[in-house]
Amino acid sequence: MISAYVQRWSRSRCRLSERKWRAVRVSALGWLFATALVGCHRGHEQSSVHPASLEAASIATLWWVMFAVLTAVFVLVMALTYLAISRGQTGKKVPGGAGRFVVISGIIVPSIILVGLLIYSVQTTLTLRRPTEGRVIQITGFQWWWEVRYPELGIITANEIYLPAGEPVWLELRAKDVVHSFWVPNLHGKVDLLPETVNRFWIRADEPGHWRGQCAEFCGKQHALMALRVVALPPDEYSAWEARHRRPHPVSITPELSRGEEVFFRASCHVCHRVRDTRADGRIGPDLTHIGTRLTLGAGSIENTRAHLAKWILEPQAIKPGSLMPHSPLAQDELDLLLDYLQSLH
Ligand code: CUA
């Protein structure tokens, strides 16, 4: 009914042809559909309006204030547009003259609103409390994955950051190749990773939880598949995670696993990947010392299951075209041995 009314009104006022009217309807429906999809994301694990830290809460409040003010402006402008069209039909003039109206509503009022929002935005940035201490995590952006280092602990991992809940963590961010942007919207704003500079930034999670981050700067073909996970653990569980990941590897290796390790070297995986305390010392791809515990493969492309790992080894380009990971044609028995070995790396 509303659609029929809008159609009748638009036709009488705007004199749209049938073809243009159809285009308007398709665009409006597309916009509504896209907006609805944004609200459907599972569990809000990547959402700036579901903050999980003080910093993200301040940013979310700023966003809601801007949304409210700009929605009010939008409604007002639409109402004035309607009035202008109606008056255009009747030939009535704007009271006080059109010039004064343009100066007040086109210059003075927008300036007040924009300056007000600017002040509020700067003030929000200034009130974000920079922590004075916190453990350091170094993050390096590659096309298209994240290397994560805990320099004080000697831990190197990829595409996931573990941190203790309730404690700030300082990030030192840099890029290996092109500009990337680190963004975990539930925890904080964005910061760029640059090839020549180290940017310092901090995150903190108020409570234990699990969030998704995403590269927020177009960085090439697989920019969209450059995701990361942040896992905040209760302090005691975090200490256990640290202890487990500091442990030299392999602690013990059975004859079967050593056959899998042989396949790893025969297939030249060690040229690009490192496994701590073994001969594998490649620095081109992610460190695999604890690949068995990783949540995803290919920087969030797929979940880390045995079947996905097999596909990632055999046909990585089918999952993430353009990535540096080459196809590895292995016979089934070799593949099984290699999977057993990789999954044993905890
Ligand atoms: Cu890295 Cu986009």
mmCIF file of C-alpha atoms and ligand atoms in Angstrom:
data_model
loop_
_atom_site.group_PDB
_atom_site.id
_atom_site.type_symbol
_atom_site.label_atom_id
_atom_site.label_comp_id
_atom_site.label_asym_id
_atom_site.label_seq_id
_atom_site.Cartn_x
_atom_site.Cartn_y
_atom_site.Cartn_z
ATOM 1 C CA MET A 1 0.000 0.000 0.000
ATOM 2 C CA ILE A 2 2.813 2.384 0.952
ATOM 3 C CA SER A 3 4.655 1.436 -2.242
ATOM 4 C CA ALA A 4 1.539 2.147 -4.323
ATOM 5 C CA TYR A 5 1.108 5.509 -2.617
ATOM 6 C CA VAL A 6 4.787 6.471 -3.138
ATOM 7 C CA GLN A 7 4.524 5.354 -6.761
ATOM 8 C CA ARG A 8 1.388 7.450 -7.355
ATOM 9 C CA TRP A 9 2.949 10.442 -5.591
ATOM 10 C CA SER A 10 6.292 10.162 -7.441
ATOM 11 C CA ARG A 11 4.592 9.792 -10.769
ATOM 12 C CA SER A 12 2.426 12.861 -10.207
ATOM 13 C CA ARG A 13 5.290 14.990 -8.815
ATOM 14 C CA CYS A 14 8.417 13.744 -10.547
ATOM 15 C CA ARG A 15 6.906 12.423 -13.787
ATOM 16 C CA LEU A 16 9.227 9.375 -13.838
ATOM 17 C CA SER A 17 9.004 7.059 -16.826
ATOM 18 C CA GLU A 18 8.103 3.405 -16.133
ATOM 19 C CA ARG A 19 11.734 2.361 -16.788
ATOM 20 C CA LYS A 20 13.220 4.958 -14.401
ATOM 21 C CA TRP A 21 10.620 4.126 -11.767
ATOM 22 C CA ARG A 22 11.633 0.458 -11.978
ATOM 23 C CA ALA A 23 15.316 1.442 -11.559
ATOM 24 C CA VAL A 24 14.425 3.505 -8.465
ATOM 25 C CA ARG A 25 12.514 0.567 -6.960
ATOM 26 C CA VAL A 26 15.327 -1.934 -7.657
ATOM 27 C CA SER A 27 17.939 0.401 -6.104
ATOM 28 C CA ALA A 28 15.778 1.044 -3.032
ATOM 29 C CA LEU A 29 15.145 -2.689 -2.533
ATOM 30 C CA GLY A 30 18.875 -3.452 -2.987
ATOM 31 C CA TRP A 31 19.758 -0.810 -0.404
ATOM 32 C CA LEU A 32 17.197 -2.143 2.088
ATOM 33 C CA PHE A 33 18.410 -5.725 1.551
ATOM 34 C CA ALA A 34 22.079 -4.750 2.050
ATOM 35 C CA THR A 35 21.185 -2.808 5.206
ATOM 36 C CA ALA A 36 19.220 -5.753 6.571
ATOM 37 C CA LEU A 37 22.132 -8.145 5.867
ATOM 38 C CA VAL A 38 24.537 -5.973 7.854
ATOM 39 C CA GLY A 39 22.395 -6.593 10.956
ATOM 40 C CA CYS A 40 22.381 -10.363 10.433
ATOM 41 C CA HIS A 41 26.012 -11.117 11.181
ATOM 42 C CA ARG A 42 26.282 -14.162 13.389
ATOM 43 C CA GLY A 43 26.966 -13.411 17.031
ATOM 44 C CA HIS A 44 28.093 -9.784 16.446
ATOM 45 C CA GLU A 45 31.699 -10.977 16.565
ATOM 46 C CA GLN A 46 32.682 -8.243 14.111
ATOM 47 C CA SER A 47 30.584 -5.212 14.940
ATOM 48 C CA SER A 48 31.448 -1.689 16.033
ATOM 49 C CA VAL A 49 28.034 -1.281 17.669
ATOM 50 C CA HIS A 50 28.594 -4.250 20.012
ATOM 51 C CA PRO A 51 31.590 -2.907 21.931
ATOM 52 C CA ALA A 52 33.642 -5.181 24.161
ATOM 53 C CA SER A 53 35.996 -2.525 25.545
ATOM 54 C CA LEU A 54 35.853 1.011 26.932
ATOM 55 C CA GLU A 55 37.483 2.338 23.755
ATOM 56 C CA ALA A 56 35.013 0.637 21.427
ATOM 57 C CA ALA A 57 32.128 1.791 23.663
ATOM 58 C CA SER A 58 33.216 5.449 23.249
ATOM 59 C CA ILE A 59 33.450 4.986 19.486
ATOM 60 C CA ALA A 60 30.030 3.287 19.393
ATOM 61 C CA THR A 61 28.458 6.167 21.356
ATOM 62 C CA LEU A 62 30.005 8.644 18.907
ATOM 63 C CA TRP A 63 28.592 6.595 16.034
ATOM 64 C CA TRP A 64 25.072 6.534 17.528
ATOM 65 C CA VAL A 65 25.121 10.290 18.181
ATOM 66 C CA MET A 66 26.221 10.932 14.583
ATOM 67 C CA PHE A 67 23.588 8.503 13.319
ATOM 68 C CA ALA A 68 20.822 10.257 15.313
ATOM 69 C CA VAL A 69 21.857 13.787 14.273
ATOM 70 C CA LEU A 70 22.318 12.872 10.615
ATOM 71 C CA THR A 71 19.032 10.941 10.517
ATOM 72 C CA ALA A 72 17.256 14.025 11.875
ATOM 73 C CA VAL A 73 18.976 16.153 9.195
ATOM 74 C CA PHE A 74 17.961 13.658 6.503
ATOM 75 C CA VAL A 75 14.311 13.639 7.607
ATOM 76 C CA LEU A 76 14.288 17.450 7.736
ATOM 77 C CA VAL A 77 15.816 17.768 4.264
ATOM 78 C CA MET A 78 13.298 15.298 2.839
ATOM 79 C CA ALA A 79 10.434 17.233 4.461
ATOM 80 C CA LEU A 80 11.770 20.520 3.044
ATOM 81 C CA THR A 81 12.186 18.906 -0.383
ATOM 82 C CA TYR A 82 8.558 17.819 -0.250
ATOM 83 C CA LEU A 83 7.529 21.351 0.746
ATOM 84 C CA ALA A 84 9.609 22.864 -2.058
ATOM 85 C CA ILE A 85 8.013 20.564 -4.630
ATOM 86 C CA SER A 86 4.503 21.375 -3.319
ATOM 87 C CA ARG A 87 5.165 25.108 -3.290
ATOM 88 C CA GLY A 88 6.700 24.878 -6.753
ATOM 89 C CA GLN A 89 3.371 23.510 -7.975
ATOM 90 C CA THR A 90 1.296 26.217 -6.236
ATOM 91 C CA GLY A 91 3.691 29.072 -7.018
ATOM 92 C CA LYS A 92 3.888 30.208 -3.320
ATOM 93 C CA LYS A 93 7.100 31.998 -2.266
ATOM 94 C CA VAL A 94 9.267 31.125 0.782
ATOM 95 C CA PRO A 95 8.424 33.552 3.635
ATOM 96 C CA GLY A 96 11.330 35.982 4.269
ATOM 97 C CA GLY A 97 12.907 35.407 0.846
ATOM 98 C CA ALA A 98 14.838 32.512 -0.648
ATOM 99 C CA GLY A 99 18.288 34.140 -0.117
ATOM 100 C CA ARG A 100 17.930 34.348 3.668
ATOM 101 C CA PHE A 101 16.595 30.792 3.797
ATOM 102 C CA VAL A 102 19.622 29.485 1.860
ATOM 103 C CA VAL A 103 22.093 31.343 4.134
ATOM 104 C CA ILE A 104 20.468 30.088 7.349
ATOM 105 C CA SER A 105 19.639 26.488 6.415
ATOM 106 C CA GLY A 106 22.365 25.940 3.822
ATOM 107 C CA ILE A 107 25.366 27.530 5.585
ATOM 108 C CA ILE A 108 24.776 28.514 9.227
ATOM 109 C CA VAL A 109 22.836 25.458 10.450
ATOM 110 C CA PRO A 110 25.071 22.844 8.683
ATOM 111 C CA SER A 111 28.198 24.630 9.984
ATOM 112 C CA ILE A 112 26.907 24.512 13.568
ATOM 113 C CA ILE A 113 26.039 20.811 13.223
ATOM 114 C CA LEU A 114 29.345 19.852 11.563
ATOM 115 C CA VAL A 115 31.515 21.838 13.999
ATOM 116 C CA GLY A 116 29.554 20.328 16.924
ATOM 117 C CA LEU A 117 30.144 16.812 15.615
ATOM 118 C CA LEU A 118 33.821 17.578 14.947
ATOM 119 C CA ILE A 119 34.344 18.799 18.519
ATOM 120 C CA TYR A 120 32.559 15.739 19.914
ATOM 121 C CA SER A 121 34.627 13.450 17.683
ATOM 122 C CA VAL A 122 37.967 15.032 18.720
ATOM 123 C CA GLN A 123 36.906 14.973 22.360
ATOM 124 C CA THR A 124 36.064 11.246 22.084
ATOM 125 C CA THR A 125 39.527 10.559 20.647
ATOM 126 C CA LEU A 126 41.180 12.519 23.490
ATOM 127 C CA THR A 127 39.256 10.694 26.197
ATOM 128 C CA LEU A 128 40.429 7.240 25.030
ATOM 129 C CA ARG A 129 42.835 6.409 27.837
ATOM 130 C CA ARG A 130 46.242 5.313 26.578
ATOM 131 C CA PRO A 131 47.470 2.612 28.917
ATOM 132 C CA THR A 132 50.813 3.297 30.572
ATOM 133 C CA GLU A 133 51.853 -0.359 30.503
ATOM 134 C CA GLY A 134 50.885 -3.664 28.938
ATOM 135 C CA ARG A 135 52.554 -6.553 27.165
ATOM 136 C CA VAL A 136 53.759 -5.917 23.629
ATOM 137 C CA ILE A 137 52.602 -7.848 20.578
ATOM 138 C CA GLN A 138 54.188 -7.184 17.189
ATOM 139 C CA ILE A 139 51.927 -7.490 14.175
ATOM 140 C CA THR A 140 53.202 -7.537 10.615
ATOM 141 C CA GLY A 141 50.839 -7.347 7.643
ATOM 142 C CA PHE A 142 51.670 -9.469 4.601
ATOM 143 C CA GLN A 143 49.664 -9.967 1.406
ATOM 144 C CA TRP A 144 47.331 -11.440 2.773
ATOM 145 C CA TRP A 145 47.851 -12.572 6.339
ATOM 146 C CA TRP A 146 49.016 -11.310 9.723
ATOM 147 C CA GLU A 147 52.142 -12.407 11.540
ATOM 148 C CA VAL A 148 51.744 -12.129 15.324
ATOM 149 C CA ARG A 149 54.842 -12.124 17.548
ATOM 150 C CA TYR A 150 55.161 -12.034 21.324
ATOM 151 C CA PRO A 151 58.756 -10.757 21.483
ATOM 152 C CA GLU A 152 59.210 -11.219 25.225
ATOM 153 C CA LEU A 153 58.083 -14.850 24.999
ATOM 154 C CA GLY A 154 59.539 -15.955 21.670
ATOM 155 C CA ILE A 155 56.083 -16.962 20.438
ATOM 156 C CA ILE A 156 55.290 -16.496 16.757
ATOM 157 C CA THR A 157 51.860 -17.262 15.391
ATOM 158 C CA ALA A 158 49.597 -16.014 12.619
ATOM 159 C CA ASN A 159 46.158 -14.555 12.105
ATOM 160 C CA GLU A 160 45.153 -14.786 15.749
ATOM 161 C CA ILE A 161 45.911 -12.750 18.821
ATOM 162 C CA TYR A 162 45.495 -14.215 22.289
ATOM 163 C CA LEU A 163 45.379 -11.778 25.167
ATOM 164 C CA PRO A 164 44.397 -11.722 28.819
ATOM 165 C CA ALA A 165 40.932 -10.231 29.419
ATOM 166 C CA GLY A 166 40.863 -6.939 31.297
ATOM 167 C CA GLU A 167 44.493 -6.031 30.533
ATOM 168 C CA PRO A 168 45.678 -3.641 27.838
ATOM 169 C CA VAL A 169 48.008 -4.936 25.161
ATOM 170 C CA TRP A 170 50.276 -2.686 23.113
ATOM 171 C CA LEU A 171 50.490 -3.493 19.434
ATOM 172 C CA GLU A 172 53.482 -2.574 17.273
ATOM 173 C CA LEU A 173 52.229 -2.669 13.727
ATOM 174 C CA ARG A 174 54.159 -2.663 10.485
ATOM 175 C CA ALA A 175 53.687 -3.970 6.926
ATOM 176 C CA LYS A 176 56.011 -6.203 4.937
ATOM 177 C CA ASP A 177 54.756 -5.193 1.497
ATOM 178 C CA VAL A 178 51.853 -2.778 0.959
ATOM 179 C CA VAL A 179 49.702 -0.706 3.310
ATOM 180 C CA HIS A 180 47.203 -2.708 5.386
ATOM 181 C CA SER A 181 44.856 -1.594 8.141
ATOM 182 C CA PHE A 182 44.223 -3.371 11.434
ATOM 183 C CA TRP A 183 40.614 -3.279 12.591
ATOM 184 C CA VAL A 184 38.856 -5.307 15.271
ATOM 185 C CA PRO A 185 35.689 -3.211 15.553
ATOM 186 C CA ASN A 186 34.422 -4.711 18.831
ATOM 187 C CA LEU A 187 37.639 -3.619 20.561
ATOM 188 C CA HIS A 188 38.901 -0.363 19.041
ATOM 189 C CA GLY A 189 39.211 1.798 15.924
ATOM 190 C CA LYS A 190 41.453 1.316 12.901
ATOM 191 C CA VAL A 191 45.186 1.803 12.508
ATOM 192 C CA ASP A 192 47.296 1.489 9.374
ATOM 193 C CA LEU A 193 50.247 -0.855 8.935
ATOM 194 C CA LEU A 194 52.942 0.869 6.878
ATOM 195 C CA PRO A 195 56.066 -0.626 5.279
ATOM 196 C CA GLU A 196 58.545 1.940 6.665
ATOM 197 C CA THR A 197 57.053 2.887 10.014
ATOM 198 C CA VAL A 198 56.022 1.169 13.216
ATOM 199 C CA ASN A 199 52.645 2.354 14.484
ATOM 200 C CA ARG A 200 51.848 1.813 18.126
ATOM 201 C CA PHE A 201 48.275 1.138 19.176
ATOM 202 C CA TRP A 202 46.562 -0.674 21.999
ATOM 203 C CA ILE A 203 43.595 -2.957 22.455
ATOM 204 C CA ARG A 204 41.944 -4.354 25.526
ATOM 205 C CA ALA A 205 38.954 -6.630 26.044
ATOM 206 C CA ASP A 206 36.900 -6.034 29.162
ATOM 207 C CA GLU A 207 35.698 -9.652 29.331
ATOM 208 C CA PRO A 208 36.836 -12.977 27.879
ATOM 209 C CA GLY A 209 35.539 -13.409 24.345
ATOM 210 C CA HIS A 210 36.202 -14.093 20.728
ATOM 211 C CA TRP A 211 36.141 -11.484 17.937
ATOM 212 C CA ARG A 212 36.884 -11.186 14.264
ATOM 213 C CA GLY A 213 39.049 -8.498 12.743
ATOM 214 C CA GLN A 214 39.546 -7.565 9.136
ATOM 215 C CA CYS A 215 42.097 -5.697 7.043
ATOM 216 C CA ALA A 216 40.399 -2.371 6.393
ATOM 217 C CA GLU A 217 42.612 -0.981 3.624
ATOM 218 C CA PHE A 218 42.423 -2.354 0.101
ATOM 219 C CA CYS A 219 45.710 -4.256 -0.307
ATOM 220 C CA GLY A 220 45.283 -6.385 -3.407
ATOM 221 C CA LYS A 221 43.379 -9.326 -4.772
ATOM 222 C CA GLN A 222 42.691 -11.118 -1.472
ATOM 223 C CA HIS A 223 42.105 -8.066 0.721
ATOM 224 C CA ALA A 224 38.695 -9.492 1.644
ATOM 225 C CA LEU A 225 40.319 -12.749 2.823
ATOM 226 C CA MET A 226 42.713 -11.047 5.229
ATOM 227 C CA ALA A 227 40.931 -11.618 8.502
ATOM 228 C CA LEU A 228 42.169 -12.291 12.008
ATOM 229 C CA ARG A 229 40.797 -13.573 15.301
ATOM 230 C CA VAL A 230 41.201 -12.056 18.712
ATOM 231 C CA VAL A 231 40.685 -14.349 21.683
ATOM 232 C CA ALA A 232 40.613 -12.844 25.168
ATOM 233 C CA LEU A 233 41.056 -15.449 27.906
ATOM 234 C CA PRO A 234 40.660 -15.230 31.702
ATOM 235 C CA PRO A 235 44.151 -14.476 33.133
ATOM 236 C CA ASP A 236 44.845 -18.038 34.363
ATOM 237 C CA GLU A 237 43.803 -19.587 31.024
ATOM 238 C CA TYR A 238 45.911 -17.008 29.232
ATOM 239 C CA SER A 239 48.953 -17.992 31.337
ATOM 240 C CA ALA A 240 48.334 -21.625 30.382
ATOM 241 C CA TRP A 241 48.145 -20.596 26.695
ATOM 242 C CA GLU A 242 51.469 -18.766 27.025
ATOM 243 C CA ALA A 243 53.118 -21.735 28.714
ATOM 244 C CA ARG A 244 51.858 -24.123 26.036
ATOM 245 C CA HIS A 245 53.060 -21.908 23.191
ATOM 246 C CA ARG A 246 56.483 -21.243 24.714
ATOM 247 C CA ARG A 247 57.184 -24.948 24.914
ATOM 248 C CA PRO A 248 59.810 -26.121 22.438
ATOM 249 C CA HIS A 249 58.512 -28.322 19.703
ATOM 250 C CA PRO A 250 58.381 -31.221 19.088
ATOM 251 C CA VAL A 251 58.230 -32.471 22.674
ATOM 252 C CA SER A 252 58.047 -36.066 21.516
ATOM 253 C CA ILE A 253 57.652 -37.370 18.016
ATOM 254 C CA THR A 254 56.510 -40.922 17.203
ATOM 255 C CA PRO A 255 57.862 -42.901 14.204
ATOM 256 C CA GLU A 256 54.605 -42.167 12.293
ATOM 257 C CA LEU A 257 54.879 -38.449 12.960
ATOM 258 C CA SER A 258 58.500 -38.445 11.897
ATOM 259 C CA ARG A 259 57.422 -39.944 8.554
ATOM 260 C CA GLY A 260 54.961 -37.063 8.277
ATOM 261 C CA GLU A 261 57.780 -34.642 9.069
ATOM 262 C CA GLU A 262 59.815 -36.232 6.235
ATOM 263 C CA VAL A 263 56.927 -35.548 3.839
ATOM 264 C CA PHE A 264 56.918 -31.946 5.115
ATOM 265 C CA PHE A 265 60.557 -31.541 4.044
ATOM 266 C CA ARG A 266 60.212 -33.570 0.839
ATOM 267 C CA ALA A 267 57.296 -31.362 -0.263
ATOM 268 C CA SER A 268 59.498 -28.295 0.459
ATOM 269 C CA CYS A 269 57.042 -26.832 2.997
ATOM 270 C CA HIS A 270 60.088 -25.780 5.083
ATOM 271 C CA VAL A 271 61.238 -23.368 2.362
ATOM 272 C CA CYS A 272 58.393 -20.973 3.261
ATOM 273 C CA HIS A 273 57.326 -22.106 6.744
ATOM 274 C CA ARG A 274 59.002 -22.316 10.104
ATOM 275 C CA VAL A 275 58.481 -24.955 12.785
ATOM 276 C CA ARG A 276 60.384 -23.907 15.879
ATOM 277 C CA ASP A 277 63.244 -26.172 16.986
ATOM 278 C CA THR A 278 63.326 -28.060 13.692
ATOM 279 C CA ARG A 279 65.248 -27.492 10.462
ATOM 280 C CA ALA A 280 62.190 -25.747 8.992
ATOM 281 C CA ASP A 281 63.079 -22.077 9.046
ATOM 282 C CA GLY A 282 61.185 -20.484 6.128
ATOM 283 C CA ARG A 283 60.058 -16.886 6.664
ATOM 284 C CA ILE A 284 57.821 -16.329 3.635
ATOM 285 C CA GLY A 285 54.638 -17.919 4.994
ATOM 286 C CA PRO A 286 53.125 -18.238 8.471
ATOM 287 C CA ASP A 287 54.983 -19.953 11.317
ATOM 288 C CA LEU A 288 53.522 -23.464 11.720
ATOM 289 C CA THR A 289 54.904 -24.313 15.175
ATOM 290 C CA HIS A 290 51.369 -24.500 16.600
ATOM 291 C CA ILE A 291 49.343 -24.930 13.397
ATOM 292 C CA GLY A 292 47.319 -27.691 15.110
ATOM 293 C CA THR A 293 45.769 -25.118 17.456
ATOM 294 C CA ARG A 294 45.011 -22.487 14.809
ATOM 295 C CA LEU A 295 41.341 -21.583 14.462
ATOM 296 C CA THR A 296 41.424 -20.866 10.726
ATOM 297 C CA LEU A 297 43.563 -21.373 7.637
ATOM 298 C CA GLY A 298 44.414 -18.796 4.982
ATOM 299 C CA ALA A 299 43.841 -15.820 7.356
ATOM 300 C CA GLY A 300 40.228 -16.617 8.141
ATOM 301 C CA SER A 301 39.443 -18.113 4.718
ATOM 302 C CA ILE A 302 38.358 -21.509 6.112
ATOM 303 C CA GLU A 303 38.093 -23.203 9.493
ATOM 304 C CA ASN A 304 41.063 -25.322 10.498
ATOM 305 C CA THR A 305 39.698 -28.853 10.070
ATOM 306 C CA ARG A 306 41.513 -31.899 8.691
ATOM 307 C CA ALA A 307 39.494 -31.812 5.445
ATOM 308 C CA HIS A 308 40.127 -28.095 4.954
ATOM 309 C CA LEU A 309 43.822 -28.504 5.733
ATOM 310 C CA ALA A 310 44.020 -31.233 3.060
ATOM 311 C CA LYS A 311 42.334 -28.959 0.521
ATOM 312 C CA TRP A 312 44.538 -26.040 1.529
ATOM 313 C CA ILE A 313 47.671 -28.169 0.874
ATOM 314 C CA LEU A 314 46.438 -29.695 -2.374
ATOM 315 C CA GLU A 315 44.632 -26.737 -3.933
ATOM 316 C CA PRO A 316 45.255 -23.486 -2.070
ATOM 317 C CA GLN A 317 44.676 -21.431 -5.210
ATOM 318 C CA ALA A 318 41.109 -22.751 -5.392
ATOM 319 C CA ILE A 319 40.503 -21.257 -1.923
ATOM 320 C CA LYS A 320 42.610 -18.098 -2.092
ATOM 321 C CA PRO A 321 43.685 -17.326 -5.676
ATOM 322 C CA GLY A 322 46.826 -15.188 -5.839
ATOM 323 C CA SER A 323 48.216 -16.231 -2.450
ATOM 324 C CA LEU A 324 51.869 -17.367 -2.404
ATOM 325 C CA MET A 325 50.935 -20.885 -1.248
ATOM 326 C CA PRO A 326 51.613 -23.258 -4.187
ATOM 327 C CA HIS A 327 49.731 -26.447 -5.081
ATOM 328 C CA SER A 328 51.350 -29.545 -3.547
ATOM 329 C CA PRO A 329 50.345 -32.656 -5.465
ATOM 330 C CA LEU A 330 50.723 -35.444 -2.882
ATOM 331 C CA ALA A 331 49.623 -39.075 -2.981
ATOM 332 C CA GLN A 332 46.896 -39.935 -0.459
ATOM 333 C CA ASP A 333 49.218 -41.853 1.907
ATOM 334 C CA GLU A 334 51.741 -38.984 1.927
ATOM 335 C CA LEU A 335 48.970 -36.478 2.479
ATOM 336 C CA ASP A 336 47.648 -38.486 5.459
ATOM 337 C CA LEU A 337 51.118 -38.612 7.027
ATOM 338 C CA LEU A 338 51.584 -34.865 6.497
ATOM 339 C CA LEU A 339 48.146 -34.084 7.973
ATOM 340 C CA ASP A 340 48.916 -36.252 11.029
ATOM 341 C CA TYR A 341 52.190 -34.364 11.504
ATOM 342 C CA LEU A 342 50.710 -30.875 11.068
ATOM 343 C CA GLN A 343 47.751 -31.611 13.343
ATOM 344 C CA SER A 344 50.159 -32.875 16.009
ATOM 345 C CA LEU A 345 51.817 -29.438 16.183
ATOM 346 C CA HIS A 346 50.089 -28.093 19.286
HETATM 347 CU CU1 CUA B 1 45.547 -6.172 3.911
HETATM 348 CU CU2 CUA B 1 43.587 -5.279 2.926
#
